Amino acid sequence: MGVIGYGLGVIGASIAIGLAAYGVASAMARQPEVQDRVFTVFIMAAAFAEALALIGFVVALVVK
């Protein structure tokens, strides 16, 4: 059962990172001069989404 929960957590994190990357690519295409600031925000968002996936992994191990 924990594996299913971890799988759902990873799916959620991958969707979040994909949406963030899409937003960054769109923003950079519209305004290339803000590339540095937008990329920094993207890295932070990806780190937060990945942290949630890692928390899901730990919870899956604890439940098992």
PDB file of N, CA, C and O in Angstrom:
ATOM      1  N   MET A   1       0.823  -1.193   0.000  1.00  0.00           N
ATOM      2  CA  MET A   1       0.000   0.000   0.000  1.00  0.00           C
ATOM      3  C   MET A   1       0.867   1.257   0.000  1.00  0.00           C
ATOM      4  O   MET A   1       0.517   2.247  -0.591  1.00  0.00           O
ATOM      5  N   GLY A   2       2.012   1.191   0.684  1.00  0.00           N
ATOM      6  CA  GLY A   2       2.903   2.344   0.722  1.00  0.00           C
ATOM      7  C   GLY A   2       3.491   2.668  -0.637  1.00  0.00           C
ATOM      8  O   GLY A   2       3.759   3.819  -0.951  1.00  0.00           O
ATOM      9  N   VAL A   3       3.699   1.634  -1.449  1.00  0.00           N
ATOM     10  CA  VAL A   3       4.262   1.840  -2.783  1.00  0.00           C
ATOM     11  C   VAL A   3       3.285   2.626  -3.646  1.00  0.00           C
ATOM     12  O   VAL A   3       3.691   3.491  -4.431  1.00  0.00           O
ATOM     13  N   ILE A   4       2.004   2.354  -3.487  1.00  0.00           N
ATOM     14  CA  ILE A   4       0.998   3.095  -4.254  1.00  0.00           C
ATOM     15  C   ILE A   4       1.003   4.562  -3.837  1.00  0.00           C
ATOM     16  O   ILE A   4       0.947   5.461  -4.681  1.00  0.00           O
ATOM     17  N   GLY A   5       1.101   4.815  -2.544  1.00  0.00           N
ATOM     18  CA  GLY A   5       1.159   6.193  -2.059  1.00  0.00           C
ATOM     19  C   GLY A   5       2.390   6.921  -2.554  1.00  0.00           C
ATOM     20  O   GLY A   5       2.321   8.090  -2.935  1.00  0.00           O
ATOM     21  N   TYR A   6       3.512   6.231  -2.562  1.00  0.00           N
ATOM     22  CA  TYR A   6       4.733   6.855  -3.074  1.00  0.00           C
ATOM     23  C   TYR A   6       4.620   7.127  -4.559  1.00  0.00           C
ATOM     24  O   TYR A   6       5.047   8.172  -5.037  1.00  0.00           O
ATOM     25  N   GLY A   7       4.032   6.200  -5.287  1.00  0.00           N
ATOM     26  CA  GLY A   7       3.829   6.415  -6.722  1.00  0.00           C
ATOM     27  C   GLY A   7       2.968   7.634  -7.001  1.00  0.00           C
ATOM     28  O   GLY A   7       3.253   8.423  -7.898  1.00  0.00           O
ATOM     29  N   LEU A   8       1.915   7.796  -6.218  1.00  0.00           N
ATOM     30  CA  LEU A   8       1.064   8.977  -6.388  1.00  0.00           C
ATOM     31  C   LEU A   8       1.824  10.256  -6.040  1.00  0.00           C
ATOM     32  O   LEU A   8       1.649  11.281  -6.702  1.00  0.00           O
ATOM     33  N   GLY A   9       2.658  10.186  -5.027  1.00  0.00           N
ATOM     34  CA  GLY A   9       3.460  11.356  -4.671  1.00  0.00           C
ATOM     35  C   GLY A   9       4.435  11.745  -5.759  1.00  0.00           C
ATOM     36  O   GLY A   9       4.626  12.924  -6.053  1.00  0.00           O
ATOM     37  N   VAL A  10       5.050  10.767  -6.377  1.00  0.00           N
ATOM     38  CA  VAL A  10       5.990  11.037  -7.456  1.00  0.00           C
ATOM     39  C   VAL A  10       5.267  11.586  -8.680  1.00  0.00           C
ATOM     40  O   VAL A  10       5.762  12.498  -9.344  1.00  0.00           O
ATOM     41  N   ILE A  11       4.092  11.058  -8.966  1.00  0.00           N
ATOM     42  CA  ILE A  11       3.314  11.570 -10.096  1.00  0.00           C
ATOM     43  C   ILE A  11       2.955  13.035  -9.856  1.00  0.00           C
ATOM     44  O   ILE A  11       3.092  13.873 -10.750  1.00  0.00           O
ATOM     45  N   GLY A  12       2.542  13.349  -8.640  1.00  0.00           N
ATOM     46  CA  GLY A  12       2.202  14.732  -8.320  1.00  0.00           C
ATOM     47  C   GLY A  12       3.401  15.654  -8.447  1.00  0.00           C
ATOM     48  O   GLY A  12       3.300  16.759  -8.977  1.00  0.00           O
ATOM     49  N   ALA A  13       4.543  15.200  -7.959  1.00  0.00           N
ATOM     50  CA  ALA A  13       5.752  16.021  -8.049  1.00  0.00           C
ATOM     51  C   ALA A  13       6.188  16.216  -9.496  1.00  0.00           C
ATOM     52  O   ALA A  13       6.595  17.316  -9.886  1.00  0.00           O
ATOM     53  N   SER A  14       6.093  15.169 -10.298  1.00  0.00           N
ATOM     54  CA  SER A  14       6.505  15.307 -11.696  1.00  0.00           C
ATOM     55  C   SER A  14       5.573  16.229 -12.463  1.00  0.00           C
ATOM     56  O   SER A  14       6.015  17.003 -13.321  1.00  0.00           O
ATOM     57  N   ILE A  15       4.289  16.182 -12.165  1.00  0.00           N
ATOM     58  CA  ILE A  15       3.352  17.108 -12.805  1.00  0.00           C
ATOM     59  C   ILE A  15       3.657  18.539 -12.383  1.00  0.00           C
ATOM     60  O   ILE A  15       3.655  19.457 -13.216  1.00  0.00           O
ATOM     61  N   ALA A  16       3.945  18.741 -11.105  1.00  0.00           N
ATOM     62  CA  ALA A  16       4.264  20.087 -10.621  1.00  0.00           C
ATOM     63  C   ALA A  16       5.527  20.637 -11.268  1.00  0.00           C
ATOM     64  O   ALA A  16       5.564  21.798 -11.698  1.00  0.00           O
ATOM     65  N   ILE A  17       6.560  19.814 -11.373  1.00  0.00           N
ATOM     66  CA  ILE A  17       7.804  20.263 -11.988  1.00  0.00           C
ATOM     67  C   ILE A  17       7.595  20.526 -13.480  1.00  0.00           C
ATOM     68  O   ILE A  17       8.122  21.496 -14.035  1.00  0.00           O
ATOM     69  N   GLY A  18       6.809  19.693 -14.133  1.00  0.00           N
ATOM     70  CA  GLY A  18       6.519  19.909 -15.548  1.00  0.00           C
ATOM     71  C   GLY A  18       5.760  21.203 -15.790  1.00  0.00           C
ATOM     72  O   GLY A  18       6.063  21.955 -16.728  1.00  0.00           O
ATOM     73  N   LEU A  19       4.772  21.485 -14.963  1.00  0.00           N
ATOM     74  CA  LEU A  19       4.026  22.737 -15.102  1.00  0.00           C
ATOM     75  C   LEU A  19       4.917  23.946 -14.821  1.00  0.00           C
ATOM     76  O   LEU A  19       4.816  24.976 -15.491  1.00  0.00           O
ATOM     77  N   ALA A  20       5.790  23.814 -13.819  1.00  0.00           N
ATOM     78  CA  ALA A  20       6.714  24.911 -13.520  1.00  0.00           C
ATOM     79  C   ALA A  20       7.676  25.138 -14.684  1.00  0.00           C
ATOM     80  O   ALA A  20       7.949  26.288 -15.057  1.00  0.00           O
ATOM     81  N   ALA A  21       8.177  24.076 -15.275  1.00  0.00           N
ATOM     82  CA  ALA A  21       9.088  24.217 -16.422  1.00  0.00           C
ATOM     83  C   ALA A  21       8.374  24.835 -17.615  1.00  0.00           C
ATOM     84  O   ALA A  21       8.951  25.664 -18.325  1.00  0.00           O
ATOM     85  N   TYR A  22       7.120  24.460 -17.830  1.00  0.00           N
ATOM     86  CA  TYR A  22       6.343  25.067 -18.908  1.00  0.00           C
ATOM     87  C   TYR A  22       6.167  26.568 -18.681  1.00  0.00           C
ATOM     88  O   TYR A  22       6.329  27.368 -19.601  1.00  0.00           O
ATOM     89  N   GLY A  23       5.867  26.936 -17.445  1.00  0.00           N
ATOM     90  CA  GLY A  23       5.706  28.350 -17.128  1.00  0.00           C
ATOM     91  C   GLY A  23       6.990  29.134 -17.305  1.00  0.00           C
ATOM     92  O   GLY A  23       6.980  30.260 -17.805  1.00  0.00           O
ATOM     93  N   VAL A  24       8.111  28.535 -16.902  1.00  0.00           N
ATOM     94  CA  VAL A  24       9.406  29.204 -17.060  1.00  0.00           C
ATOM     95  C   VAL A  24       9.741  29.377 -18.532  1.00  0.00           C
ATOM     96  O   VAL A  24      10.196  30.440 -18.957  1.00  0.00           O
ATOM     97  N   ALA A  25       9.516  28.352 -19.320  1.00  0.00           N
ATOM     98  CA  ALA A  25       9.808  28.452 -20.754  1.00  0.00           C
ATOM     99  C   ALA A  25       8.941  29.520 -21.412  1.00  0.00           C
ATOM    100  O   ALA A  25       9.424  30.296 -22.244  1.00  0.00           O
ATOM    101  N   SER A  26       7.684  29.585 -21.029  1.00  0.00           N
ATOM    102  CA  SER A  26       6.795  30.605 -21.586  1.00  0.00           C
ATOM    103  C   SER A  26       7.224  32.007 -21.167  1.00  0.00           C
ATOM    104  O   SER A  26       7.227  32.937 -21.977  1.00  0.00           O
ATOM    105  N   ALA A  27       7.580  32.162 -19.904  1.00  0.00           N
ATOM    106  CA  ALA A  27       8.002  33.471 -19.410  1.00  0.00           C
ATOM    107  C   ALA A  27       9.293  33.931 -20.074  1.00  0.00           C
ATOM    108  O   ALA A  27       9.437  35.109 -20.424  1.00  0.00           O
ATOM    109  N   MET A  28      10.239  33.001 -20.255  1.00  0.00           N
ATOM    110  CA  MET A  28      11.505  33.364 -20.894  1.00  0.00           C
ATOM    111  C   MET A  28      11.311  33.696 -22.367  1.00  0.00           C
ATOM    112  O   MET A  28      12.016  34.534 -22.917  1.00  0.00           O
ATOM    113  N   ALA A  29      10.351  33.039 -23.000  1.00  0.00           N
ATOM    114  CA  ALA A  29      10.093  33.328 -24.407  1.00  0.00           C
ATOM    115  C   ALA A  29       9.464  34.708 -24.571  1.00  0.00           C
ATOM    116  O   ALA A  29       9.747  35.414 -25.533  1.00  0.00           O
ATOM    117  N   ARG A  30       8.614  35.088 -23.618  1.00  0.00           N
ATOM    118  CA  ARG A  30       7.956  36.388 -23.705  1.00  0.00           C
ATOM    119  C   ARG A  30       8.884  37.532 -23.306  1.00  0.00           C
ATOM    120  O   ARG A  30       8.872  38.592 -23.934  1.00  0.00           O
ATOM    121  N   GLN A  31       9.675  37.320 -22.242  1.00  0.00           N
ATOM    122  CA  GLN A  31      10.558  38.377 -21.741  1.00  0.00           C
ATOM    123  C   GLN A  31      11.929  37.792 -21.397  1.00  0.00           C
ATOM    124  O   GLN A  31      12.179  37.399 -20.256  1.00  0.00           O
ATOM    125  N   PRO A  32      12.818  37.738 -22.373  1.00  0.00           N
ATOM    126  CA  PRO A  32      14.133  37.138 -22.124  1.00  0.00           C
ATOM    127  C   PRO A  32      14.970  37.893 -21.089  1.00  0.00           C
ATOM    128  O   PRO A  32      15.874  37.320 -20.488  1.00  0.00           O
ATOM    129  N   GLU A  33      14.674  39.165 -20.849  1.00  0.00           N
ATOM    130  CA  GLU A  33      15.498  39.945 -19.919  1.00  0.00           C
ATOM    131  C   GLU A  33      15.293  39.540 -18.459  1.00  0.00           C
ATOM    132  O   GLU A  33      16.114  39.862 -17.612  1.00  0.00           O
ATOM    133  N   VAL A  34      14.225  38.827 -18.145  1.00  0.00           N
ATOM    134  CA  VAL A  34      13.995  38.394 -16.760  1.00  0.00           C
ATOM    135  C   VAL A  34      14.386  36.929 -16.559  1.00  0.00           C
ATOM    136  O   VAL A  34      13.960  36.296 -15.603  1.00  0.00           O
ATOM    137  N   GLN A  35      15.223  36.426 -17.422  1.00  0.00           N
ATOM    138  CA  GLN A  35      15.586  35.016 -17.403  1.00  0.00           C
ATOM    139  C   GLN A  35      16.206  34.594 -16.072  1.00  0.00           C
ATOM    140  O   GLN A  35      15.859  33.545 -15.528  1.00  0.00           O
ATOM    141  N   ASP A  36      17.095  35.391 -15.525  1.00  0.00           N
ATOM    142  CA  ASP A  36      17.779  35.007 -14.287  1.00  0.00           C
ATOM    143  C   ASP A  36      16.807  34.881 -13.118  1.00  0.00           C
ATOM    144  O   ASP A  36      16.845  33.908 -12.367  1.00  0.00           O
ATOM    145  N   ARG A  37      15.933  35.856 -12.955  1.00  0.00           N
ATOM    146  CA  ARG A  37      14.989  35.812 -11.837  1.00  0.00           C
ATOM    147  C   ARG A  37      13.988  34.679 -11.994  1.00  0.00           C
ATOM    148  O   ARG A  37      13.668  33.987 -11.024  1.00  0.00           O
ATOM    149  N   VAL A  38      13.501  34.463 -13.205  1.00  0.00           N
ATOM    150  CA  VAL A  38      12.515  33.408 -13.437  1.00  0.00           C
ATOM    151  C   VAL A  38      13.142  32.034 -13.210  1.00  0.00           C
ATOM    152  O   VAL A  38      12.524  31.152 -12.618  1.00  0.00           O
ATOM    153  N   PHE A  39      14.381  31.862 -13.649  1.00  0.00           N
ATOM    154  CA  PHE A  39      15.041  30.583 -13.481  1.00  0.00           C
ATOM    155  C   PHE A  39      15.288  30.279 -12.000  1.00  0.00           C
ATOM    156  O   PHE A  39      15.151  29.136 -11.568  1.00  0.00           O
ATOM    157  N   THR A  40      15.608  31.307 -11.223  1.00  0.00           N
ATOM    158  CA  THR A  40      15.808  31.118  -9.785  1.00  0.00           C
ATOM    159  C   THR A  40      14.518  30.648  -9.122  1.00  0.00           C
ATOM    160  O   THR A  40      14.525  29.727  -8.292  1.00  0.00           O
ATOM    161  N   VAL A  41      13.417  31.268  -9.487  1.00  0.00           N
ATOM    162  CA  VAL A  41      12.123  30.865  -8.930  1.00  0.00           C
ATOM    163  C   VAL A  41      11.790  29.436  -9.361  1.00  0.00           C
ATOM    164  O   VAL A  41      11.258  28.650  -8.570  1.00  0.00           O
ATOM    165  N   PHE A  42      12.118  29.066 -10.594  1.00  0.00           N
ATOM    166  CA  PHE A  42      11.866  27.706 -11.060  1.00  0.00           C
ATOM    167  C   PHE A  42      12.667  26.679 -10.256  1.00  0.00           C
ATOM    168  O   PHE A  42      12.137  25.641  -9.871  1.00  0.00           O
ATOM    169  N   ILE A  43      13.915  26.971  -9.992  1.00  0.00           N
ATOM    170  CA  ILE A  43      14.748  26.042  -9.221  1.00  0.00           C
ATOM    171  C   ILE A  43      14.166  25.857  -7.829  1.00  0.00           C
ATOM    172  O   ILE A  43      14.109  24.728  -7.302  1.00  0.00           O
ATOM    173  N   MET A  44      13.703  26.942  -7.219  1.00  0.00           N
ATOM    174  CA  MET A  44      13.099  26.833  -5.885  1.00  0.00           C
ATOM    175  C   MET A  44      11.814  26.014  -5.938  1.00  0.00           C
ATOM    176  O   MET A  44      11.581  25.160  -5.077  1.00  0.00           O
ATOM    177  N   ALA A  45      10.981  26.237  -6.935  1.00  0.00           N
ATOM    178  CA  ALA A  45       9.729  25.495  -7.054  1.00  0.00           C
ATOM    179  C   ALA A  45       9.999  24.007  -7.294  1.00  0.00           C
ATOM    180  O   ALA A  45       9.333  23.145  -6.716  1.00  0.00           O
ATOM    181  N   ALA A  46      10.973  23.706  -8.135  1.00  0.00           N
ATOM    182  CA  ALA A  46      11.313  22.306  -8.392  1.00  0.00           C
ATOM    183  C   ALA A  46      11.858  21.638  -7.130  1.00  0.00           C
ATOM    184  O   ALA A  46      11.546  20.475  -6.854  1.00  0.00           O
ATOM    185  N   ALA A  47      12.640  22.369  -6.350  1.00  0.00           N
ATOM    186  CA  ALA A  47      13.174  21.804  -5.110  1.00  0.00           C
ATOM    187  C   ALA A  47      12.054  21.521  -4.120  1.00  0.00           C
ATOM    188  O   ALA A  47      12.056  20.482  -3.454  1.00  0.00           O
ATOM    189  N   PHE A  48      11.085  22.420  -4.006  1.00  0.00           N
ATOM    190  CA  PHE A  48       9.969  22.195  -3.096  1.00  0.00           C
ATOM    191  C   PHE A  48       9.127  21.005  -3.539  1.00  0.00           C
ATOM    192  O   PHE A  48       8.706  20.183  -2.718  1.00  0.00           O
ATOM    193  N   ALA A  49       8.861  20.892  -4.836  1.00  0.00           N
ATOM    194  CA  ALA A  49       8.079  19.763  -5.332  1.00  0.00           C
ATOM    195  C   ALA A  49       8.824  18.449  -5.124  1.00  0.00           C
ATOM    196  O   ALA A  49       8.225  17.434  -4.755  1.00  0.00           O
ATOM    197  N   GLU A  50      10.119  18.471  -5.339  1.00  0.00           N
ATOM    198  CA  GLU A  50      10.917  17.258  -5.140  1.00  0.00           C
ATOM    199  C   GLU A  50      10.989  16.894  -3.660  1.00  0.00           C
ATOM    200  O   GLU A  50      11.006  15.714  -3.311  1.00  0.00           O
ATOM    201  N   ALA A  51      11.025  17.888  -2.794  1.00  0.00           N
ATOM    202  CA  ALA A  51      11.028  17.621  -1.356  1.00  0.00           C
ATOM    203  C   ALA A  51       9.743  16.913  -0.945  1.00  0.00           C
ATOM    204  O   ALA A  51       9.769  16.000  -0.107  1.00  0.00           O
ATOM    205  N   LEU A  52       8.628  17.307  -1.532  1.00  0.00           N
ATOM    206  CA  LEU A  52       7.373  16.628  -1.226  1.00  0.00           C
ATOM    207  C   LEU A  52       7.412  15.172  -1.679  1.00  0.00           C
ATOM    208  O   LEU A  52       6.894  14.289  -0.997  1.00  0.00           O
ATOM    209  N   ALA A  53       8.035  14.915  -2.808  1.00  0.00           N
ATOM    210  CA  ALA A  53       8.166  13.533  -3.272  1.00  0.00           C
ATOM    211  C   ALA A  53       9.052  12.726  -2.318  1.00  0.00           C
ATOM    212  O   ALA A  53       8.760  11.561  -2.027  1.00  0.00           O
ATOM    213  N   LEU A  54      10.104  13.337  -1.821  1.00  0.00           N
ATOM    214  CA  LEU A  54      10.970  12.631  -0.874  1.00  0.00           C
ATOM    215  C   LEU A  54      10.257  12.374   0.447  1.00  0.00           C
ATOM    216  O   LEU A  54      10.455  11.320   1.069  1.00  0.00           O
ATOM    217  N   ILE A  55       9.439  13.313   0.886  1.00  0.00           N
ATOM    218  CA  ILE A  55       8.657  13.091   2.098  1.00  0.00           C
ATOM    219  C   ILE A  55       7.702  11.916   1.884  1.00  0.00           C
ATOM    220  O   ILE A  55       7.517  11.082   2.768  1.00  0.00           O
ATOM    221  N   GLY A  56       7.100  11.838   0.705  1.00  0.00           N
ATOM    222  CA  GLY A  56       6.229  10.702   0.387  1.00  0.00           C
ATOM    223  C   GLY A  56       6.988   9.384   0.433  1.00  0.00           C
ATOM    224  O   GLY A  56       6.464   8.368   0.885  1.00  0.00           O
ATOM    225  N   PHE A  57       8.231   9.393  -0.014  1.00  0.00           N
ATOM    226  CA  PHE A  57       9.059   8.194   0.026  1.00  0.00           C
ATOM    227  C   PHE A  57       9.334   7.766   1.464  1.00  0.00           C
ATOM    228  O   PHE A  57       9.217   6.586   1.811  1.00  0.00           O
ATOM    229  N   VAL A  58       9.645   8.722   2.301  1.00  0.00           N
ATOM    230  CA  VAL A  58       9.924   8.416   3.708  1.00  0.00           C
ATOM    231  C   VAL A  58       8.661   7.885   4.390  1.00  0.00           C
ATOM    232  O   VAL A  58       8.708   6.916   5.147  1.00  0.00           O
ATOM    233  N   VAL A  59       7.535   8.510   4.115  1.00  0.00           N
ATOM    234  CA  VAL A  59       6.281   8.049   4.701  1.00  0.00           C
ATOM    235  C   VAL A  59       5.958   6.627   4.229  1.00  0.00           C
ATOM    236  O   VAL A  59       5.520   5.792   5.012  1.00  0.00           O
ATOM    237  N   ALA A  60       6.216   6.343   2.958  1.00  0.00           N
ATOM    238  CA  ALA A  60       5.965   4.989   2.440  1.00  0.00           C
ATOM    239  C   ALA A  60       6.855   3.967   3.140  1.00  0.00           C
ATOM    240  O   ALA A  60       6.418   2.844   3.425  1.00  0.00           O
ATOM    241  N   LEU A  61       8.086   4.338   3.447  1.00  0.00           N
ATOM    242  CA  LEU A  61       8.975   3.423   4.160  1.00  0.00           C
ATOM    243  C   LEU A  61       8.543   3.225   5.612  1.00  0.00           C
ATOM    244  O   LEU A  61       8.636   2.128   6.142  1.00  0.00           O
ATOM    245  N   VAL A  62       8.077   4.286   6.233  1.00  0.00           N
ATOM    246  CA  VAL A  62       7.661   4.199   7.626  1.00  0.00           C
ATOM    247  C   VAL A  62       6.403   3.357   7.753  1.00  0.00           C
ATOM    248  O   VAL A  62       6.279   2.545   8.663  1.00  0.00           O
ATOM    249  N   VAL A  63       5.470   3.532   6.825  1.00  0.00           N
ATOM    250  CA  VAL A  63       4.211   2.778   6.867  1.00  0.00           C
ATOM    251  C   VAL A  63       4.460   1.307   6.622  1.00  0.00           C
ATOM    252  O   VAL A  63       3.849   0.451   7.232  1.00  0.00           O
ATOM    253  N   LYS A  64       5.401   1.007   5.748  1.00  0.00           N
ATOM    254  CA  LYS A  64       5.695  -0.380   5.408  1.00  0.00           C
ATOM    255  C   LYS A  64       6.297  -1.050   6.606  1.00  0.00           C
ATOM    256  O   LYS A  64       6.053  -2.017   7.118  1.00  0.00           O
TER     257      LYS A  64
END
